Amino acid sequence: MSKAGSRIIRAAEEALAFAKGEATKGFAVHTPEAIDVGELRQRLKMSQEAFAASFGLPKRTIQDWEQGRRYPEGAARVLLKVIAHEPEAVKRALRAG
């Protein structure tokens, strides 16, 4: 097998191990800590409806997060972290799309 073929197979095996949750060398997952969505929304002086509309989120999701029925995970946490630090940048990016 060629050198490139061996590297592709090794990379695929590493990706599979990572997907299964097995410890793999060279991979790191960075998930921000939990975010108090209600506090964030109030700090931005926005209603649930305005917050949801401004950041492309369903209003029901905002309500579920704030009332503890659900919790933001993965990409939602990342988005909320960016909103917490640079809300105008998120709004600009969404308008540009």
PDB file of C-alpha atoms in Angstrom, residues 35-38 48 51 57-73 75-77 79-80 83:
ATOM      1  CA  ILE A  35     -24.542  29.674  30.187  1.00  0.00           C
ATOM      2  CA  ASP A  36     -27.464  31.278  32.014  1.00  0.00           C
ATOM      3  CA  VAL A  37     -29.562  32.183  28.984  1.00  0.00           C
ATOM      4  CA  GLY A  38     -32.073  34.232  30.983  1.00  0.00           C
ATOM      5  CA  GLN A  48     -37.432  36.221  24.598  1.00  0.00           C
ATOM      6  CA  PHE A  51     -33.518  37.403  21.447  1.00  0.00           C
ATOM      7  CA  LEU A  57     -33.233  30.556  17.582  1.00  0.00           C
ATOM      8  CA  PRO A  58     -36.757  29.269  18.184  1.00  0.00           C
ATOM      9  CA  LYS A  59     -38.553  31.186  20.940  1.00  0.00           C
ATOM     10  CA  ARG A  60     -39.667  27.870  22.467  1.00  0.00           C
ATOM     11  CA  THR A  61     -36.024  26.809  22.774  1.00  0.00           C
ATOM     12  CA  ILE A  62     -35.201  30.005  24.683  1.00  0.00           C
ATOM     13  CA  GLN A  63     -38.163  29.338  26.998  1.00  0.00           C
ATOM     14  CA  ASP A  64     -37.085  25.719  27.566  1.00  0.00           C
ATOM     15  CA  TRP A  65     -33.520  26.791  28.404  1.00  0.00           C
ATOM     16  CA  GLU A  66     -34.628  29.512  30.779  1.00  0.00           C
ATOM     17  CA  GLN A  67     -37.131  27.288  32.575  1.00  0.00           C
ATOM     18  CA  GLY A  68     -34.669  24.403  32.913  1.00  0.00           C
ATOM     19  CA  ARG A  69     -36.615  21.953  30.754  1.00  0.00           C
ATOM     20  CA  ARG A  70     -33.632  21.709  28.409  1.00  0.00           C
ATOM     21  CA  TYR A  71     -30.048  22.918  28.386  1.00  0.00           C
ATOM     22  CA  PRO A  72     -27.956  24.279  25.531  1.00  0.00           C
ATOM     23  CA  GLU A  73     -25.396  21.778  24.297  1.00  0.00           C
ATOM     24  CA  ALA A  75     -22.912  24.275  19.019  1.00  0.00           C
ATOM     25  CA  ALA A  76     -25.699  26.093  20.888  1.00  0.00           C
ATOM     26  CA  ARG A  77     -23.331  26.697  23.815  1.00  0.00           C
ATOM     27  CA  LEU A  79     -23.201  30.353  19.823  1.00  0.00           C
ATOM     28  CA  LEU A  80     -24.366  31.604  23.223  1.00  0.00           C
ATOM     29  CA  ILE A  83     -23.410  36.168  21.795  1.00  0.00           C
TER      30      ILE A  83
END
